[in-house]
CSV table of C-alpha atoms in Angstrom, one decimal:
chain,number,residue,atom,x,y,z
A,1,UNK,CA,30.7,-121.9,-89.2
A,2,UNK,CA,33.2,-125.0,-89.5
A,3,UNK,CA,36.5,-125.2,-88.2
A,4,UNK,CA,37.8,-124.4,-92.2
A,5,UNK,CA,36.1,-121.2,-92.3
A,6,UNK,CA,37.0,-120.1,-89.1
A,7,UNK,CA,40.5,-120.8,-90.2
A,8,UNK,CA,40.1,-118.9,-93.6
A,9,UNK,CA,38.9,-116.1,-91.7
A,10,UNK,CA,41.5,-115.7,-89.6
A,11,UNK,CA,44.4,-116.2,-91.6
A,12,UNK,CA,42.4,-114.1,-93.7
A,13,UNK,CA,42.0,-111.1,-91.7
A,14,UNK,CA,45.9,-111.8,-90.4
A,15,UNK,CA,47.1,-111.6,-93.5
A,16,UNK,CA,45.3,-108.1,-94.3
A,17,UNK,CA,46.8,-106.7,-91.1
A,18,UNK,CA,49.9,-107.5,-91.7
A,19,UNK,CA,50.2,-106.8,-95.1
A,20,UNK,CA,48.9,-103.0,-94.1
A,21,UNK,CA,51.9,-103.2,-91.6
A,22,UNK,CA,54.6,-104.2,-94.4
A,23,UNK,CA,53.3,-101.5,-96.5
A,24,UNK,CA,52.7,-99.0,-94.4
A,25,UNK,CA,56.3,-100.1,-92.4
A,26,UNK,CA,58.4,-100.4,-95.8
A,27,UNK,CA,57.1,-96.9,-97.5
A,28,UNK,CA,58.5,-95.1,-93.9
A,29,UNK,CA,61.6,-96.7,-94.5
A,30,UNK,CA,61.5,-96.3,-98.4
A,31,UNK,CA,61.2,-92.4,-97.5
A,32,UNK,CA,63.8,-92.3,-94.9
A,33,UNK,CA,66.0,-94.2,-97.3
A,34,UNK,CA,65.6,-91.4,-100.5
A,35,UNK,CA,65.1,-87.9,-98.0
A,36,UNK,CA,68.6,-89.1,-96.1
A,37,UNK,CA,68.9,-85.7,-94.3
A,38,UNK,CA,71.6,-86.6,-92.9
A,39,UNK,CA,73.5,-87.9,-96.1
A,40,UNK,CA,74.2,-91.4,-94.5
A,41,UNK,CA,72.2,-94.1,-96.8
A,42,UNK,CA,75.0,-92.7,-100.0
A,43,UNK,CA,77.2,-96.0,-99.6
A,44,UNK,CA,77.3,-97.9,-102.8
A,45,UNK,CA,76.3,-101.2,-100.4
A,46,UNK,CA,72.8,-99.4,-99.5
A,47,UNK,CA,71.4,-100.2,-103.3
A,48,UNK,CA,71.4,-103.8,-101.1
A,49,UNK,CA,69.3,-102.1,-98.5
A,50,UNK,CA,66.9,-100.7,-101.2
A,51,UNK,CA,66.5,-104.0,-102.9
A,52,UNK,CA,65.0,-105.4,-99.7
A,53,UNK,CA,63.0,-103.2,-98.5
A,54,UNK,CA,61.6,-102.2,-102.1
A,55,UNK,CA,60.8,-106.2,-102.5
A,56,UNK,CA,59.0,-106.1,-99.5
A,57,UNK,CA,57.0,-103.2,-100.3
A,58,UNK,CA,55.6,-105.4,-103.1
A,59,UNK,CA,55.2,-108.4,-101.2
A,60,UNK,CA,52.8,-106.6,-98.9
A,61,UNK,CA,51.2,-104.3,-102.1
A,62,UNK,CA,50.5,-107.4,-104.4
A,63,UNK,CA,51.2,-110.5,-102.7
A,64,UNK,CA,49.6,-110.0,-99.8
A,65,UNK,CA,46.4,-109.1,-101.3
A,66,UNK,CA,46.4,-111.6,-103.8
A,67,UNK,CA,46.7,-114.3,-101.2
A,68,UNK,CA,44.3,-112.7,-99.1
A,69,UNK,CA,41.3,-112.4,-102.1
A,70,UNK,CA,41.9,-116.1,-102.6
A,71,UNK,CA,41.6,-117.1,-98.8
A,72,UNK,CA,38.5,-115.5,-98.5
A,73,UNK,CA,37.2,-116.9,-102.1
A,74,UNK,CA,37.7,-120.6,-100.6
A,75,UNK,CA,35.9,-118.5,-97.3
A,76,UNK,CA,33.3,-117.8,-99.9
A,77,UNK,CA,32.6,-120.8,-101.1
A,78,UNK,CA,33.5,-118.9,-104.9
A,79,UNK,CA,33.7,-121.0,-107.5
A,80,UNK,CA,35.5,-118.5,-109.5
A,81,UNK,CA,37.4,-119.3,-113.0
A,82,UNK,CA,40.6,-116.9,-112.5
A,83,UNK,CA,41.2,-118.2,-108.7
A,84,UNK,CA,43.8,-120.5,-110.2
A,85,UNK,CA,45.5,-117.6,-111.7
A,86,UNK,CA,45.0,-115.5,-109.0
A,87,UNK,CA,46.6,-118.6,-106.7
A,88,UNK,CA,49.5,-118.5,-109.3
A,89,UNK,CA,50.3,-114.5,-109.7
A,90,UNK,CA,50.2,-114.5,-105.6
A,91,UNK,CA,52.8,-117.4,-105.4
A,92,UNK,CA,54.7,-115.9,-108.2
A,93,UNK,CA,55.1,-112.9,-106.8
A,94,UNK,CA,55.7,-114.0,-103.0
A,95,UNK,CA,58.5,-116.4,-104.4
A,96,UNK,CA,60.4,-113.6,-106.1
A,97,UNK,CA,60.0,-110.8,-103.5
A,98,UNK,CA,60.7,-112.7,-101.0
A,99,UNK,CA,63.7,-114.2,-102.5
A,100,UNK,CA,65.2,-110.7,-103.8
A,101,UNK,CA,64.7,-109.9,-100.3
A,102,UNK,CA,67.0,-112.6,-98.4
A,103,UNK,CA,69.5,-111.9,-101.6
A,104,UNK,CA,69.9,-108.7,-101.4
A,105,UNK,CA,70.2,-109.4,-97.6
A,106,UNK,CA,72.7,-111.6,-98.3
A,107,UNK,CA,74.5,-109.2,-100.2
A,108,UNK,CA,75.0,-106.3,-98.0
A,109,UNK,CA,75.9,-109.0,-95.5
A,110,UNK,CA,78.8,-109.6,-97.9
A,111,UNK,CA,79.8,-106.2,-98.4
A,112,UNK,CA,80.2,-105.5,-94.2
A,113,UNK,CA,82.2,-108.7,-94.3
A,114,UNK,CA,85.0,-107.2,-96.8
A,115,UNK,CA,84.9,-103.8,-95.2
A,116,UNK,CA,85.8,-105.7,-92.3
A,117,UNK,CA,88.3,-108.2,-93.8
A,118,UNK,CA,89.5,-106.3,-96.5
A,119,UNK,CA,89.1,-102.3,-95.7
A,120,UNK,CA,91.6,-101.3,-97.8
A,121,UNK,CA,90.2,-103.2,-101.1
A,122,UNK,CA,86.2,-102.4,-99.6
A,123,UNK,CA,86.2,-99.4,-102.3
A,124,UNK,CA,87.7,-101.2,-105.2
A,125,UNK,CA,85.3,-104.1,-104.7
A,126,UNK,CA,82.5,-102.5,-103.7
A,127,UNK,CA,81.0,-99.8,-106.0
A,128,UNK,CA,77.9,-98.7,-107.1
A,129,UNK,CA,78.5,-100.4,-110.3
A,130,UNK,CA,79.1,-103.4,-108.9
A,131,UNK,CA,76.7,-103.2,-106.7
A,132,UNK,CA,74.0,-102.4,-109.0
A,133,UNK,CA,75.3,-105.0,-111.4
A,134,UNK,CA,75.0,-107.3,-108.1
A,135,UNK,CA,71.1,-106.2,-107.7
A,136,UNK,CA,70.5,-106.8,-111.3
A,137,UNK,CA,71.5,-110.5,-110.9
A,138,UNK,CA,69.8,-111.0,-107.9
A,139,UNK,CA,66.5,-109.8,-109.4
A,140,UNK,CA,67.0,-111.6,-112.4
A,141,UNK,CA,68.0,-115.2,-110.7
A,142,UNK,CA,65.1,-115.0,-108.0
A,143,UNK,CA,62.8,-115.0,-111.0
A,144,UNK,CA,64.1,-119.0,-112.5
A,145,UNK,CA,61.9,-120.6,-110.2
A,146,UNK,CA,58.8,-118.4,-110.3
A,147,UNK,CA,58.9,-118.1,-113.5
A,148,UNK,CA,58.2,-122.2,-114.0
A,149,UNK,CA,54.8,-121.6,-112.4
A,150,UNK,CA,54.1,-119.1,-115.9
A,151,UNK,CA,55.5,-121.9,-118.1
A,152,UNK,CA,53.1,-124.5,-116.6
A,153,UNK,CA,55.4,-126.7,-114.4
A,154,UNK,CA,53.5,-128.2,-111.7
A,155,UNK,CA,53.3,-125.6,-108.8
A,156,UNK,CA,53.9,-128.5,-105.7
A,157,UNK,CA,57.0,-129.3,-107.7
A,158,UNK,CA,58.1,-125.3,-107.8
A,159,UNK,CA,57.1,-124.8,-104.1
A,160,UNK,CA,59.9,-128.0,-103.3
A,161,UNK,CA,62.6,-125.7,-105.3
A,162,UNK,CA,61.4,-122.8,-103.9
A,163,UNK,CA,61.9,-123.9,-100.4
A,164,UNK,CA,65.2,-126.2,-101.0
A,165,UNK,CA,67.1,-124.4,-103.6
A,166,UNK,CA,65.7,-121.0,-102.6
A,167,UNK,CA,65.0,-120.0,-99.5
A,168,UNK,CA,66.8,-122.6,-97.4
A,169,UNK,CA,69.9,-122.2,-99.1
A,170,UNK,CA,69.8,-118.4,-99.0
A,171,UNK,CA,68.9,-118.5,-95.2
A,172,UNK,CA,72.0,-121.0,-94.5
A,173,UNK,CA,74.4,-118.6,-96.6
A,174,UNK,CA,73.0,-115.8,-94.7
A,175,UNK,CA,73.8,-117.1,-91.2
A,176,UNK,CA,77.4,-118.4,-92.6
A,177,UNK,CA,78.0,-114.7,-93.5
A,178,UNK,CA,76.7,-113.3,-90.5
A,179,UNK,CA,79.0,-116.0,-88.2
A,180,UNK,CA,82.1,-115.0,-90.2
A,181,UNK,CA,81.6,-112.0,-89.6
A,182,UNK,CA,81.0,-111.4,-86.4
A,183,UNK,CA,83.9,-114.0,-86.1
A,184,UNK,CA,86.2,-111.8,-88.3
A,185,UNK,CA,85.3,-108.0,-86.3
A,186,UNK,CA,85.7,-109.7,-82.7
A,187,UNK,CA,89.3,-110.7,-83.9
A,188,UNK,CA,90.3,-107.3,-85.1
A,189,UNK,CA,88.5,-106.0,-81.6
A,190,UNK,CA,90.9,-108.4,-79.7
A,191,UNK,CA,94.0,-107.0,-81.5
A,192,UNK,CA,93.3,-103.5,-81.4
A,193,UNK,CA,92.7,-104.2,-77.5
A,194,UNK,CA,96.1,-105.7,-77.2
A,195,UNK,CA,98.1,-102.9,-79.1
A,196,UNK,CA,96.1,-100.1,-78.1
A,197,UNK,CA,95.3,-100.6,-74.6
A,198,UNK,CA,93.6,-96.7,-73.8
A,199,UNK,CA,91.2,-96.7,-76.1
A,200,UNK,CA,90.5,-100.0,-75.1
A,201,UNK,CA,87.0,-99.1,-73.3
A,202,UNK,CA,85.8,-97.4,-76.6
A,203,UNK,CA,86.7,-100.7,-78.7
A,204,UNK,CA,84.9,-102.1,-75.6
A,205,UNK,CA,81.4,-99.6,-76.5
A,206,UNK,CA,81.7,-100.5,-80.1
A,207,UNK,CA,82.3,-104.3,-79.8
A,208,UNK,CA,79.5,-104.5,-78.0
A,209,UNK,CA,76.8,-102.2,-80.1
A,210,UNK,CA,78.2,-104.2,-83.3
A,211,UNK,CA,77.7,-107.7,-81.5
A,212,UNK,CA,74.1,-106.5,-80.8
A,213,UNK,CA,73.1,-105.6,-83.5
A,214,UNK,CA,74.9,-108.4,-85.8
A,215,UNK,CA,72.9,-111.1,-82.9
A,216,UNK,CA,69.6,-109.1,-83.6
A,217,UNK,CA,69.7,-109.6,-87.1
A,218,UNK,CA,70.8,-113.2,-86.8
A,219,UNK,CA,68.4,-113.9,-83.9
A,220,UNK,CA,65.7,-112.4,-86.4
A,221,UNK,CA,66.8,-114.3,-89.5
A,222,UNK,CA,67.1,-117.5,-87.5
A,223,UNK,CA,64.2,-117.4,-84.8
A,224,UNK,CA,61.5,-116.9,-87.4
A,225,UNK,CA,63.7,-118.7,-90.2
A,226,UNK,CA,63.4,-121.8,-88.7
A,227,UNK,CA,59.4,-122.2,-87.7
A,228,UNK,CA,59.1,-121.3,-91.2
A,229,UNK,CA,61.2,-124.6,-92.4
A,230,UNK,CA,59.4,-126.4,-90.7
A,231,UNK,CA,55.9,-125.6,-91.2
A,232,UNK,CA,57.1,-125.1,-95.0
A,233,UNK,CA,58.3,-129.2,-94.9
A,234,UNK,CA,55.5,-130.6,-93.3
A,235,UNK,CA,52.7,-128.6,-95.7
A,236,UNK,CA,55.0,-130.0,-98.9
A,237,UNK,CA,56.0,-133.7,-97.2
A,238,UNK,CA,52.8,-134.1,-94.4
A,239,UNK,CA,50.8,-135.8,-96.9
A,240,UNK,CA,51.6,-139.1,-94.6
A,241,UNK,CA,51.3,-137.4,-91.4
A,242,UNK,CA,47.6,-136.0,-91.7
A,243,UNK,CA,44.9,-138.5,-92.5
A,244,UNK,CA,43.4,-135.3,-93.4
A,245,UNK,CA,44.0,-131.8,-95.3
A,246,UNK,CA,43.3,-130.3,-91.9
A,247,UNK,CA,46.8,-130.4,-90.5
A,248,UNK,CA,48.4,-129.7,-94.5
A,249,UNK,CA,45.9,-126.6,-95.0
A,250,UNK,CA,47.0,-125.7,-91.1
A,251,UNK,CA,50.6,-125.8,-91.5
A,252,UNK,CA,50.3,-123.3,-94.9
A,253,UNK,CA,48.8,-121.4,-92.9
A,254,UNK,CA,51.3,-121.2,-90.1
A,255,UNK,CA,54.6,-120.9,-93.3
A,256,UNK,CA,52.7,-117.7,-95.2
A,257,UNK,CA,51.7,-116.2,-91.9
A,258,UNK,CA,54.9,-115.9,-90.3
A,259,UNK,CA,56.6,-115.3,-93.8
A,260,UNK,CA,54.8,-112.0,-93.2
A,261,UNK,CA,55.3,-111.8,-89.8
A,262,UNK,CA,58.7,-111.5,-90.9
A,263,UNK,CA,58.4,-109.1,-93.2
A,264,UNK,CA,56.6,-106.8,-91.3
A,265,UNK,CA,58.7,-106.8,-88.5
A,266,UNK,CA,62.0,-106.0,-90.7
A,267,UNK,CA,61.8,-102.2,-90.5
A,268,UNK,CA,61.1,-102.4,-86.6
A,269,UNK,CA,64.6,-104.2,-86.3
A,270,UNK,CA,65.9,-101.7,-88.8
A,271,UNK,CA,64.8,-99.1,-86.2
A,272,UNK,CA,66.2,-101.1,-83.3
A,273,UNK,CA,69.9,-101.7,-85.0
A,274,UNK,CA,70.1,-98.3,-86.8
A,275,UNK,CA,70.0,-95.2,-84.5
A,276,UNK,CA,70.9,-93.1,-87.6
A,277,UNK,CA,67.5,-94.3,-89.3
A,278,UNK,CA,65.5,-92.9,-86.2
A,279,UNK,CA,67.0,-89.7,-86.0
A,280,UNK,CA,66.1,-89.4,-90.3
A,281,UNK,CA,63.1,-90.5,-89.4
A,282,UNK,CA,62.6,-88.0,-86.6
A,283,UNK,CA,64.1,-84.9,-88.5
A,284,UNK,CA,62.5,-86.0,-92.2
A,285,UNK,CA,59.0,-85.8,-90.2
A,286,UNK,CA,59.5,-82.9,-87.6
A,287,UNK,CA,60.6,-80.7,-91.0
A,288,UNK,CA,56.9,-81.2,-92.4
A,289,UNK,CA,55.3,-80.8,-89.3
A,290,UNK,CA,57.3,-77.4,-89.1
A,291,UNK,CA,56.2,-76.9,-93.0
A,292,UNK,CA,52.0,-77.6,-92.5
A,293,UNK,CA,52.3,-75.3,-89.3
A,294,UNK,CA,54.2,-72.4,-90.9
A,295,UNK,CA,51.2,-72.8,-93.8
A,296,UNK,CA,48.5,-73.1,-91.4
């Protein structure tokens, strides 16, 4: 077995794992979202936290498989005539998802920064109408550059939009948002601390659970944002830097594998920042363990 197959194997059999994980990880957190027993996911800015984690659901549902099937075909040695369409349905649909996903992102990003700025205009601006109009657009612009690949446009050309216009852009908006506003709460922290000095250690308590979880998010945006950039740059630009498609087939590799490593690990950090999205998850299972006992 060459060093390509061993390779093809491997991201092969990576890419099935994780994309059981994303599935499996997103569907939990898909159920928690819709059971809400404790009526907390009814803000008009969770439609944001739907988008995501739905798009991610797909990504690991078609995507993922897609990609996987045409890994092992070039594993296989196939010589199959739909591979190229296969190649183009798993690109189209990893380029959408995963761009509704960092959008949507984006948005509910947006709408903690004006109920932190502006809490007394937070429910005239935010809605679920205009947060649902918001989705809408999301959905519809993340499907411009996917939807070249349909009309025939060359798909290196789409992979440089995808990765400059896209998802660069989107991740630089994303930490902008985040730094203002964590910028934004600390300075309302510091006030209230000045004015109201007793309640000072509970300002204190929540300071410091909000910091932690904005820096987990960030860290998690950034940390596996940025590996991605690279590897993403060097599969599109390396042509110079390989004297062969070894190093350009490795460096794909590396971008779509931690794309999903990514995307798997989003409803673990979900878990981590959101205590209320344990206890859901805790109570919505316990109550049907209680149900299938009480039958049996």
């Amino acid at each position: 077995m060459d060093d390509e197959n061993v390779e093809c194997l491997s991201v092969a059999l990576i890419l099935s794992l994780l994309s059981v994980s994303i599935v499996v990880g997103h569907a939990l957190m898909l159920i928690v979202l819709w059971k809400d027993p404790f009526r907390r996911f009814r803000t008009a800015a969770t439609l944001f936290v739907f988008g995501m984690v739905l798009a991610n659901f797909l990504s690991g549902l078609s995507a993922g498989p897609l990609l996987v099937f045409r890994i092992s075909a070039i594993y296989a040695s196939l010589h199959l005539s739909g591979l190229e369409t296969v190649s183009c349905a798993a690109n189209f649909l990893l380029y959408w998802t995963t761009s509704v996903s960092y959008l949507s992102m984006l948005g509910l990003s947006l709408c903690q920064y004006i109920g932190v700025k502006m809490p007394h205009k937070q429910p005239e601006l935010i809605t679920r109408k205009t947060t649902a109009t918001s989705l809408a657009i999301v959905t519809f612009v993340s499907l411009l550059i996917p939807s070249l690949l349909v009309m025939g446009v060359s798909p290196s050309f789409v992979e440089k939009l995808q990765l400059h216009v896209a998802f660069q852009l989107s991740n630089f908006l994303l930490c902008a948002v985040y730094a203002a506003l964590g910028r934004e709460y600390l300075r309302q922290v510091k006030r209230a601390m000045d004015s109201i000095q007793f309640t000072s250690s509970c300002v204190r308590v929540r300071d410091r659970n909000f910091t932690r979880a904005n820096l987990l998010l960030l860290a998690s945006v950034t940390v596996l944002s940025v590996p991605i950039i690279i590897a993403w740059h060097i599969s599109v630009y390396g042509q110079k830097l390989f004297s062969s498609e070894a190093g350009l087939r490795a460096s794909r590799s590396i971008t779509i594998t931690i794309f999903f490593l990514k995307i798997a690990l989003d409803p673990l950090i979900y878990c981590l920042r959101l205590p209320i999205y344990r206890k859901s998850f805790k109570r919505i299972f316990k109550f049907r363990q209680h149900q299938v006992g009480n039958v049996a």
